[in-house]
Amino acid sequence: MRIKNIDIIKSYENLKNFFSNDEKYFPAKITFIILKNIKIFEILAEEIYIARDNIVKHYGVPDKEDKESFIIPKEVQEITQKELDDLIELEQEVPILKIKFSDIESLEFTMNQMEAIMFMIEEDDQVEA
């Protein structure tokens, strides 16, 4: 599935936030697929964060008060922002594991959880008689 970097970041954050509740039980198959997708997004998000940091370090100058931070000089703010925008708009092929709708239709998800997994749900093949 082709996904923009910005959506990779959002999906990772949503999955991580809405499925970190150990009190809610889901069947092993569903839990595995969700955790596997979280791991895939985590790796991709980290790569995006590294690329973002490289852009900021390239155009920025170290903050004298906070050595971990960078200040982007006014004369390069526009080009820096353009590169950051280009980065988040890039698309990547992401190997998403899918969940069949029939495997989850009897399960209870919060609205946020359901929204977080919508991209990985596939409809079952319907056979007409």
mmCIF file of N, CA and C in Angstrom:
data_model
loop_
_atom_site.group_PDB
_atom_site.id
_atom_site.type_symbol
_atom_site.label_atom_id
_atom_site.label_comp_id
_atom_site.label_asym_id
_atom_site.label_seq_id
_atom_site.Cartn_x
_atom_site.Cartn_y
_atom_site.Cartn_z
ATOM 1 N N MET A 1 0.847 -1.171 0.000
ATOM 2 C CA MET A 1 0.000 0.000 0.000
ATOM 3 C C MET A 1 0.897 1.239 0.000
ATOM 4 N N ARG A 2 0.599 2.188 -0.868
ATOM 5 C CA ARG A 2 1.378 3.432 -0.912
ATOM 6 C C ARG A 2 0.777 4.418 0.085
ATOM 7 N N ILE A 3 1.651 4.950 0.949
ATOM 8 C CA ILE A 3 1.210 5.856 2.004
ATOM 9 C C ILE A 3 2.168 7.039 2.084
ATOM 10 N N LYS A 4 1.612 8.246 2.241
ATOM 11 C CA LYS A 4 2.443 9.440 2.421
ATOM 12 C C LYS A 4 3.119 9.378 3.784
ATOM 13 N N ASN A 5 4.300 9.981 3.865
ATOM 14 C CA ASN A 5 5.037 10.003 5.131
ATOM 15 C C ASN A 5 4.232 10.624 6.261
ATOM 16 N N ILE A 6 3.484 11.673 5.969
ATOM 17 C CA ILE A 6 2.675 12.305 7.011
ATOM 18 C C ILE A 6 1.645 11.329 7.571
ATOM 19 N N ASP A 7 1.080 10.485 6.708
ATOM 20 C CA ASP A 7 0.095 9.503 7.149
ATOM 21 C C ASP A 7 0.754 8.341 7.886
ATOM 22 N N ILE A 8 1.998 8.046 7.555
ATOM 23 C CA ILE A 8 2.746 7.038 8.306
ATOM 24 C C ILE A 8 2.921 7.511 9.743
ATOM 25 N N ILE A 9 3.317 8.760 9.904
ATOM 26 C CA ILE A 9 3.504 9.327 11.245
ATOM 27 C C ILE A 9 2.182 9.306 12.015
ATOM 28 N N LYS A 10 1.109 9.775 11.377
ATOM 29 C CA LYS A 10 -0.198 9.812 12.039
ATOM 30 C C LYS A 10 -0.681 8.412 12.401
ATOM 31 N N SER A 11 -0.540 7.473 11.482
ATOM 32 C CA SER A 11 -0.978 6.099 11.747
ATOM 33 C C SER A 11 -0.186 5.479 12.880
ATOM 34 N N TYR A 12 1.110 5.705 12.879
ATOM 35 C CA TYR A 12 1.952 5.175 13.958
ATOM 36 C C TYR A 12 1.508 5.732 15.305
ATOM 37 N N GLU A 13 1.329 7.040 15.394
ATOM 38 C CA GLU A 13 0.919 7.663 16.649
ATOM 39 C C GLU A 13 -0.451 7.157 17.097
ATOM 40 N N ASN A 14 -1.395 7.059 16.158
ATOM 41 C CA ASN A 14 -2.739 6.584 16.504
ATOM 42 C C ASN A 14 -2.724 5.140 16.980
ATOM 43 N N LEU A 15 -2.038 4.279 16.254
ATOM 44 C CA LEU A 15 -1.983 2.877 16.651
ATOM 45 C C LEU A 15 -1.319 2.719 18.019
ATOM 46 N N LYS A 16 -0.211 3.425 18.195
ATOM 47 C CA LYS A 16 0.520 3.353 19.461
ATOM 48 C C LYS A 16 -0.354 3.858 20.612
ATOM 49 N N ASN A 17 -1.028 4.968 20.411
ATOM 50 C CA ASN A 17 -1.845 5.564 21.466
ATOM 51 C C ASN A 17 -3.102 4.752 21.791
ATOM 52 N N PHE A 18 -3.769 4.223 20.786
ATOM 53 C CA PHE A 18 -5.067 3.613 21.013
ATOM 54 C C PHE A 18 -5.020 2.106 21.243
ATOM 55 N N PHE A 19 -3.834 1.519 21.082
ATOM 56 C CA PHE A 19 -3.718 0.079 21.328
ATOM 57 C C PHE A 19 -2.657 -0.245 22.370
ATOM 58 N N SER A 20 -2.362 0.711 23.229
ATOM 59 C CA SER A 20 -1.395 0.458 24.297
ATOM 60 C C SER A 20 -2.089 0.048 25.592
ATOM 61 N N ASN A 21 -3.402 -0.079 25.557
ATOM 62 C CA ASN A 21 -4.183 -0.457 26.727
ATOM 63 C C ASN A 21 -4.138 -1.974 26.902
ATOM 64 N N ASP A 22 -3.394 -2.428 27.887
ATOM 65 C CA ASP A 22 -3.252 -3.869 28.127
ATOM 66 C C ASP A 22 -4.502 -4.501 28.726
ATOM 67 N N GLU A 23 -5.448 -3.698 29.184
ATOM 68 C CA GLU A 23 -6.654 -4.226 29.805
ATOM 69 C C GLU A 23 -7.642 -4.775 28.777
ATOM 70 N N LYS A 24 -7.574 -4.287 27.565
ATOM 71 C CA LYS A 24 -8.507 -4.706 26.518
ATOM 72 C C LYS A 24 -7.924 -5.903 25.776
ATOM 73 N N TYR A 25 -8.655 -6.992 25.723
ATOM 74 C CA TYR A 25 -8.181 -8.203 25.057
ATOM 75 C C TYR A 25 -8.747 -8.291 23.650
ATOM 76 N N PHE A 26 -7.866 -8.613 22.715
ATOM 77 C CA PHE A 26 -8.268 -8.936 21.360
ATOM 78 C C PHE A 26 -7.702 -10.311 21.048
ATOM 79 N N PRO A 27 -8.360 -11.069 20.175
ATOM 80 C CA PRO A 27 -7.823 -12.392 19.817
ATOM 81 C C PRO A 27 -6.390 -12.278 19.305
ATOM 82 N N ALA A 28 -5.637 -13.349 19.462
ATOM 83 C CA ALA A 28 -4.206 -13.364 19.131
ATOM 84 C C ALA A 28 -3.936 -12.903 17.698
ATOM 85 N N LYS A 29 -4.728 -13.357 16.752
ATOM 86 C CA LYS A 29 -4.522 -12.991 15.341
ATOM 87 C C LYS A 29 -4.636 -11.481 15.140
ATOM 88 N N ILE A 30 -5.650 -10.877 15.743
ATOM 89 C CA ILE A 30 -5.872 -9.436 15.599
ATOM 90 C C ILE A 30 -4.765 -8.665 16.305
ATOM 91 N N THR A 31 -4.424 -9.101 17.512
ATOM 92 C CA THR A 31 -3.346 -8.457 18.264
ATOM 93 C C THR A 31 -2.037 -8.522 17.499
ATOM 94 N N PHE A 32 -1.732 -9.686 16.933
ATOM 95 C CA PHE A 32 -0.490 -9.844 16.174
ATOM 96 C C PHE A 32 -0.448 -8.895 14.987
ATOM 97 N N ILE A 33 -1.520 -8.832 14.221
ATOM 98 C CA ILE A 33 -1.549 -7.977 13.027
ATOM 99 C C ILE A 33 -1.383 -6.509 13.425
ATOM 100 N N ILE A 34 -2.084 -6.080 14.460
ATOM 101 C CA ILE A 34 -1.974 -4.683 14.892
ATOM 102 C C ILE A 34 -0.565 -4.391 15.386
ATOM 103 N N LEU A 35 -0.011 -5.280 16.216
ATOM 104 C CA LEU A 35 1.347 -5.058 16.727
ATOM 105 C C LEU A 35 2.386 -5.082 15.612
ATOM 106 N N LYS A 36 2.210 -5.961 14.650
ATOM 107 C CA LYS A 36 3.138 -6.027 13.514
ATOM 108 C C LYS A 36 3.085 -4.725 12.710
ATOM 109 N N ASN A 37 1.882 -4.211 12.472
ATOM 110 C CA ASN A 37 1.749 -2.947 11.741
ATOM 111 C C ASN A 37 2.326 -1.780 12.541
ATOM 112 N N ILE A 38 2.145 -1.792 13.857
ATOM 113 C CA ILE A 38 2.753 -0.747 14.687
ATOM 114 C C ILE A 38 4.263 -0.781 14.520
ATOM 115 N N LYS A 39 4.856 -1.964 14.537
ATOM 116 C CA LYS A 39 6.310 -2.102 14.405
ATOM 117 C C LYS A 39 6.780 -1.601 13.033
ATOM 118 N N ILE A 40 6.044 -1.942 11.989
ATOM 119 C CA ILE A 40 6.392 -1.477 10.639
ATOM 120 C C ILE A 40 6.374 0.053 10.605
ATOM 121 N N PHE A 41 5.304 0.657 11.141
ATOM 122 C CA PHE A 41 5.190 2.116 11.159
ATOM 123 C C PHE A 41 6.241 2.755 12.054
ATOM 124 N N GLU A 42 6.587 2.099 13.152
ATOM 125 C CA GLU A 42 7.608 2.638 14.049
ATOM 126 C C GLU A 42 8.946 2.779 13.328
ATOM 127 N N ILE A 43 9.332 1.760 12.579
ATOM 128 C CA ILE A 43 10.596 1.796 11.835
ATOM 129 C C ILE A 43 10.563 2.903 10.789
ATOM 130 N N LEU A 44 9.470 2.993 10.043
ATOM 131 C CA LEU A 44 9.351 4.020 9.005
ATOM 132 C C LEU A 44 9.300 5.420 9.607
ATOM 133 N N ALA A 45 8.585 5.572 10.711
ATOM 134 C CA ALA A 45 8.496 6.885 11.373
ATOM 135 C C ALA A 45 9.877 7.322 11.837
ATOM 136 N N GLU A 46 10.654 6.403 12.390
ATOM 137 C CA GLU A 46 12.003 6.735 12.846
ATOM 138 C C GLU A 46 12.863 7.218 11.666
ATOM 139 N N GLU A 47 12.735 6.571 10.518
ATOM 140 C CA GLU A 47 13.483 7.006 9.332
ATOM 141 C C GLU A 47 13.063 8.416 8.908
ATOM 142 N N ILE A 48 11.771 8.702 8.995
ATOM 143 C CA ILE A 48 11.268 10.029 8.639
ATOM 144 C C ILE A 48 11.796 11.066 9.623
ATOM 145 N N TYR A 49 11.788 10.742 10.908
ATOM 146 C CA TYR A 49 12.312 11.662 11.927
ATOM 147 C C TYR A 49 13.799 11.943 11.691
ATOM 148 N N ILE A 50 14.555 10.923 11.322
ATOM 149 C CA ILE A 50 15.989 11.106 11.043
ATOM 150 C C ILE A 50 16.175 12.034 9.842
ATOM 151 N N ALA A 51 15.390 11.811 8.776
ATOM 152 C CA ALA A 51 15.477 12.667 7.593
ATOM 153 C C ALA A 51 15.112 14.112 7.945
ATOM 154 N N ARG A 52 14.074 14.282 8.769
ATOM 155 C CA ARG A 52 13.670 15.627 9.215
ATOM 156 C C ARG A 52 14.805 16.292 9.983
ATOM 157 N N ASP A 53 15.410 15.538 10.918
ATOM 158 C CA ASP A 53 16.512 16.084 11.711
ATOM 159 C C ASP A 53 17.698 16.463 10.826
ATOM 160 N N ASN A 54 17.960 15.675 9.794
ATOM 161 C CA ASN A 54 19.069 15.991 8.881
ATOM 162 C C ASN A 54 18.824 17.299 8.145
ATOM 163 N N ILE A 55 17.580 17.532 7.748
ATOM 164 C CA ILE A 55 17.245 18.793 7.071
ATOM 165 C C ILE A 55 17.461 19.964 8.024
ATOM 166 N N VAL A 56 16.972 19.834 9.246
ATOM 167 C CA VAL A 56 17.091 20.912 10.235
ATOM 168 C C VAL A 56 18.561 21.170 10.558
ATOM 169 N N LYS A 57 19.346 20.118 10.714
ATOM 170 C CA LYS A 57 20.778 20.288 11.013
ATOM 171 C C LYS A 57 21.519 20.918 9.836
ATOM 172 N N HIS A 58 21.105 20.570 8.616
ATOM 173 C CA HIS A 58 21.767 21.114 7.425
ATOM 174 C C HIS A 58 21.575 22.627 7.325
ATOM 175 N N TYR A 59 20.351 23.075 7.536
ATOM 176 C CA TYR A 59 20.056 24.502 7.364
ATOM 177 C C TYR A 59 20.167 25.304 8.658
ATOM 178 N N GLY A 60 20.085 24.620 9.782
ATOM 179 C CA GLY A 60 20.065 25.309 11.060
ATOM 180 C C GLY A 60 21.442 25.528 11.649
ATOM 181 N N VAL A 61 21.465 26.364 12.680
ATOM 182 C CA VAL A 61 22.679 26.580 13.468
ATOM 183 C C VAL A 61 22.343 26.180 14.900
ATOM 184 N N PRO A 62 23.317 25.571 15.590
ATOM 185 C CA PRO A 62 23.031 25.130 16.957
ATOM 186 C C PRO A 62 22.607 26.295 17.853
ATOM 187 N N ASP A 63 21.602 26.025 18.666
ATOM 188 C CA ASP A 63 21.128 26.999 19.652
ATOM 189 C C ASP A 63 22.194 27.103 20.746
ATOM 190 N N LYS A 64 22.599 28.316 21.066
ATOM 191 C CA LYS A 64 23.657 28.521 22.067
ATOM 192 C C LYS A 64 23.212 28.098 23.463
ATOM 193 N N GLU A 65 21.905 28.203 23.740
ATOM 194 C CA GLU A 65 21.392 27.851 25.059
ATOM 195 C C GLU A 65 21.055 26.368 25.180
ATOM 196 N N ASP A 66 20.596 25.777 24.100
ATOM 197 C CA ASP A 66 20.207 24.367 24.107
ATOM 198 C C ASP A 66 20.938 23.672 22.963
ATOM 199 N N LYS A 67 22.013 22.992 23.276
ATOM 200 C CA LYS A 67 22.880 22.381 22.255
ATOM 201 C C LYS A 67 22.162 21.301 21.434
ATOM 202 N N GLU A 68 21.019 20.804 21.928
ATOM 203 C CA GLU A 68 20.254 19.784 21.203
ATOM 204 C C GLU A 68 19.342 20.401 20.137
ATOM 205 N N SER A 69 19.115 21.700 20.216
ATOM 206 C CA SER A 69 18.198 22.383 19.303
ATOM 207 C C SER A 69 18.953 23.166 18.239
ATOM 208 N N PHE A 70 18.232 23.432 17.165
ATOM 209 C CA PHE A 70 18.787 24.217 16.064
ATOM 210 C C PHE A 70 17.856 25.373 15.762
ATOM 211 N N ILE A 71 18.447 26.485 15.387
ATOM 212 C CA ILE A 71 17.686 27.658 14.966
ATOM 213 C C ILE A 71 17.862 27.788 13.463
ATOM 214 N N ILE A 72 16.754 27.948 12.772
ATOM 215 C CA ILE A 72 16.796 28.096 11.318
ATOM 216 C C ILE A 72 16.878 29.589 11.007
ATOM 217 N N PRO A 73 17.990 30.033 10.415
ATOM 218 C CA PRO A 73 18.116 31.452 10.068
ATOM 219 C C PRO A 73 17.010 31.891 9.099
ATOM 220 N N LYS A 74 16.603 33.121 9.235
ATOM 221 C CA LYS A 74 15.513 33.671 8.439
ATOM 222 C C LYS A 74 15.734 33.484 6.926
ATOM 223 N N GLU A 75 16.986 33.636 6.483
ATOM 224 C CA GLU A 75 17.259 33.563 5.039
ATOM 225 C C GLU A 75 17.101 32.154 4.447
ATOM 226 N N VAL A 76 17.048 31.115 5.298
ATOM 227 C CA VAL A 76 16.872 29.757 4.770
ATOM 228 C C VAL A 76 15.595 29.092 5.291
ATOM 229 N N GLN A 77 14.740 29.857 5.952
ATOM 230 C CA GLN A 77 13.511 29.274 6.491
ATOM 231 C C GLN A 77 12.587 28.752 5.391
ATOM 232 N N GLU A 78 12.497 29.485 4.303
ATOM 233 C CA GLU A 78 11.598 29.082 3.219
ATOM 234 C C GLU A 78 12.053 27.769 2.579
ATOM 235 N N ILE A 79 13.333 27.657 2.249
ATOM 236 C CA ILE A 79 13.841 26.429 1.633
ATOM 237 C C ILE A 79 13.792 25.264 2.617
ATOM 238 N N THR A 80 14.025 25.543 3.898
ATOM 239 C CA THR A 80 13.939 24.498 4.920
ATOM 240 C C THR A 80 12.515 23.972 4.999
ATOM 241 N N GLN A 81 11.556 24.883 5.043
ATOM 242 C CA GLN A 81 10.154 24.475 5.121
ATOM 243 C C GLN A 81 9.735 23.700 3.874
ATOM 244 N N LYS A 82 10.228 24.129 2.705
ATOM 245 C CA LYS A 82 9.899 23.418 1.467
ATOM 246 C C LYS A 82 10.418 21.985 1.527
ATOM 247 N N GLU A 83 11.643 21.801 1.995
ATOM 248 C CA GLU A 83 12.199 20.444 2.091
ATOM 249 C C GLU A 83 11.439 19.610 3.115
ATOM 250 N N LEU A 84 11.058 20.218 4.225
ATOM 251 C CA LEU A 84 10.273 19.485 5.229
ATOM 252 C C LEU A 84 8.901 19.108 4.669
ATOM 253 N N ASP A 85 8.281 20.027 3.931
ATOM 254 C CA ASP A 85 6.994 19.729 3.293
ATOM 255 C C ASP A 85 7.137 18.613 2.264
ATOM 256 N N ASP A 86 8.207 18.674 1.466
ATOM 257 C CA ASP A 86 8.455 17.616 0.484
ATOM 258 C C ASP A 86 8.625 16.261 1.172
ATOM 259 N N LEU A 87 9.323 16.259 2.289
ATOM 260 C CA LEU A 87 9.557 15.020 3.031
ATOM 261 C C LEU A 87 8.244 14.391 3.492
ATOM 262 N N ILE A 88 7.360 15.183 4.070
ATOM 263 C CA ILE A 88 6.121 14.602 4.591
ATOM 264 C C ILE A 88 5.129 14.222 3.486
ATOM 265 N N GLU A 89 5.309 14.795 2.297
ATOM 266 C CA GLU A 89 4.426 14.461 1.182
ATOM 267 C C GLU A 89 4.910 13.253 0.367
ATOM 268 N N LEU A 90 6.142 12.820 0.592
ATOM 269 C CA LEU A 90 6.649 11.646 -0.117
ATOM 270 C C LEU A 90 5.801 10.428 0.195
ATOM 271 N N GLU A 91 5.646 9.552 -0.795
ATOM 272 C CA GLU A 91 4.914 8.306 -0.596
ATOM 273 C C GLU A 91 5.887 7.143 -0.568
ATOM 274 N N GLN A 92 5.545 6.140 0.223
ATOM 275 C CA GLN A 92 6.340 4.921 0.286
ATOM 276 C C GLN A 92 5.404 3.725 0.156
ATOM 277 N N GLU A 93 5.960 2.646 -0.295
ATOM 278 C CA GLU A 93 5.229 1.383 -0.304
ATOM 279 C C GLU A 93 5.386 0.774 1.088
ATOM 280 N N VAL A 94 4.269 0.526 1.761
ATOM 281 C CA VAL A 94 4.293 0.005 3.124
ATOM 282 C C VAL A 94 3.620 -1.368 3.129
ATOM 283 N N PRO A 95 4.333 -2.379 3.619
ATOM 284 C CA PRO A 95 3.776 -3.747 3.630
ATOM 285 C C PRO A 95 2.798 -3.956 4.795
ATOM 286 N N ILE A 96 1.580 -3.480 4.616
ATOM 287 C CA ILE A 96 0.561 -3.551 5.658
ATOM 288 C C ILE A 96 -0.045 -4.943 5.720
ATOM 289 N N LEU A 97 -0.146 -5.474 6.927
ATOM 290 C CA LEU A 97 -0.908 -6.704 7.123
ATOM 291 C C LEU A 97 -2.369 -6.311 7.250
ATOM 292 N N LYS A 98 -3.242 -7.065 6.631
ATOM 293 C CA LYS A 98 -4.669 -6.737 6.606
ATOM 294 C C LYS A 98 -5.456 -7.615 7.572
ATOM 295 N N ILE A 99 -6.582 -7.080 8.023
ATOM 296 C CA ILE A 99 -7.510 -7.792 8.890
ATOM 297 C C ILE A 99 -8.813 -7.937 8.114
ATOM 298 N N LYS A 100 -9.335 -9.154 8.054
ATOM 299 C CA LYS A 100 -10.620 -9.353 7.398
ATOM 300 C C LYS A 100 -11.731 -8.820 8.300
ATOM 301 N N PHE A 101 -12.692 -8.168 7.685
ATOM 302 C CA PHE A 101 -13.800 -7.603 8.442
ATOM 303 C C PHE A 101 -14.493 -8.672 9.280
ATOM 304 N N SER A 102 -14.656 -9.865 8.729
ATOM 305 C CA SER A 102 -15.338 -10.941 9.461
ATOM 306 C C SER A 102 -14.583 -11.340 10.727
ATOM 307 N N ASP A 103 -13.270 -11.085 10.779
ATOM 308 C CA ASP A 103 -12.477 -11.421 11.966
ATOM 309 C C ASP A 103 -12.669 -10.428 13.106
ATOM 310 N N ILE A 104 -13.213 -9.257 12.792
ATOM 311 C CA ILE A 104 -13.359 -8.242 13.841
ATOM 312 C C ILE A 104 -14.795 -7.780 14.063
ATOM 313 N N GLU A 105 -15.730 -8.239 13.249
ATOM 314 C CA GLU A 105 -17.083 -7.693 13.340
ATOM 315 C C GLU A 105 -17.748 -7.935 14.687
ATOM 316 N N SER A 106 -17.344 -8.956 15.417
ATOM 317 C CA SER A 106 -17.947 -9.217 16.729
ATOM 318 C C SER A 106 -17.151 -8.596 17.878
ATOM 319 N N LEU A 107 -16.035 -7.945 17.563
ATOM 320 C CA LEU A 107 -15.195 -7.348 18.600
ATOM 321 C C LEU A 107 -15.634 -5.920 18.893
ATOM 322 N N GLU A 108 -15.312 -5.462 20.088
ATOM 323 C CA GLU A 108 -15.657 -4.098 20.473
ATOM 324 C C GLU A 108 -14.410 -3.221 20.454
ATOM 325 N N PHE A 109 -14.464 -2.194 19.635
ATOM 326 C CA PHE A 109 -13.396 -1.213 19.529
ATOM 327 C C PHE A 109 -13.959 0.146 19.915
ATOM 328 N N THR A 110 -13.111 1.002 20.460
ATOM 329 C CA THR A 110 -13.531 2.384 20.658
ATOM 330 C C THR A 110 -13.561 3.048 19.285
ATOM 331 N N MET A 111 -14.164 4.213 19.214
ATOM 332 C CA MET A 111 -14.181 4.945 17.940
ATOM 333 C C MET A 111 -12.762 5.263 17.485
ATOM 334 N N ASN A 112 -11.904 5.677 18.433
ATOM 335 C CA ASN A 112 -10.517 5.997 18.086
ATOM 336 C C ASN A 112 -9.763 4.768 17.598
ATOM 337 N N GLN A 113 -9.986 3.634 18.242
ATOM 338 C CA GLN A 113 -9.326 2.398 17.802
ATOM 339 C C GLN A 113 -9.782 2.017 16.393
ATOM 340 N N MET A 114 -11.077 2.099 16.163
ATOM 341 C CA MET A 114 -11.603 1.741 14.840
ATOM 342 C C MET A 114 -11.055 2.673 13.772
ATOM 343 N N GLU A 115 -11.012 3.945 14.081
ATOM 344 C CA GLU A 115 -10.455 4.904 13.129
ATOM 345 C C GLU A 115 -8.984 4.592 12.844
ATOM 346 N N ALA A 116 -8.245 4.190 13.875
ATOM 347 C CA ALA A 116 -6.815 3.902 13.730
ATOM 348 C C ALA A 116 -6.544 2.679 12.861
ATOM 349 N N ILE A 117 -7.474 1.730 12.818
ATOM 350 C CA ILE A 117 -7.226 0.501 12.044
ATOM 351 C C ILE A 117 -7.979 0.439 10.718
ATOM 352 N N MET A 118 -8.756 1.446 10.392
ATOM 353 C CA MET A 118 -9.565 1.416 9.166
ATOM 354 C C MET A 118 -8.761 1.068 7.925
ATOM 355 N N PHE A 119 -7.545 1.573 7.819
ATOM 356 C CA PHE A 119 -6.740 1.342 6.625
ATOM 357 C C PHE A 119 -6.304 -0.113 6.484
ATOM 358 N N MET A 120 -6.358 -0.886 7.553
ATOM 359 C CA MET A 120 -5.899 -2.276 7.474
ATOM 360 C C MET A 120 -7.043 -3.279 7.386
ATOM 361 N N ILE A 121 -8.281 -2.797 7.370
ATOM 362 C CA ILE A 121 -9.440 -3.688 7.273
ATOM 363 C C ILE A 121 -9.786 -3.904 5.808
ATOM 364 N N GLU A 122 -9.955 -5.182 5.466
ATOM 365 C CA GLU A 122 -10.394 -5.494 4.108
ATOM 366 C C GLU A 122 -11.699 -6.262 4.184
ATOM 367 N N GLU A 123 -12.547 -5.996 3.233
ATOM 368 C CA GLU A 123 -13.819 -6.695 3.195
ATOM 369 C C GLU A 123 -13.571 -8.125 2.753
ATOM 370 N N ASP A 124 -14.362 -9.025 3.299
ATOM 371 C CA ASP A 124 -14.269 -10.420 2.896
ATOM 372 C C ASP A 124 -14.782 -10.553 1.470
ATOM 373 N N ASP A 125 -14.214 -11.488 0.747
ATOM 374 C CA ASP A 125 -14.718 -11.763 -0.607
ATOM 375 C C ASP A 125 -16.142 -12.300 -0.469
ATOM 376 N N GLN A 126 -17.009 -11.701 -1.207
ATOM 377 C CA GLN A 126 -18.391 -12.158 -1.138
ATOM 378 C C GLN A 126 -18.683 -13.038 -2.334
ATOM 379 N N VAL A 127 -19.160 -14.227 -2.047
ATOM 380 C CA VAL A 127 -19.485 -15.171 -3.099
ATOM 381 C C VAL A 127 -20.992 -15.153 -3.272
ATOM 382 N N GLU A 128 -21.402 -14.890 -4.492
ATOM 383 C CA GLU A 128 -22.828 -14.852 -4.759
ATOM 384 C C GLU A 128 -23.284 -16.217 -5.230
ATOM 385 N N ALA A 129 -24.459 -16.625 -4.761
ATOM 386 C CA ALA A 129 -25.000 -17.936 -5.116
ATOM 387 C C ALA A 129 -25.789 -17.851 -6.390
#
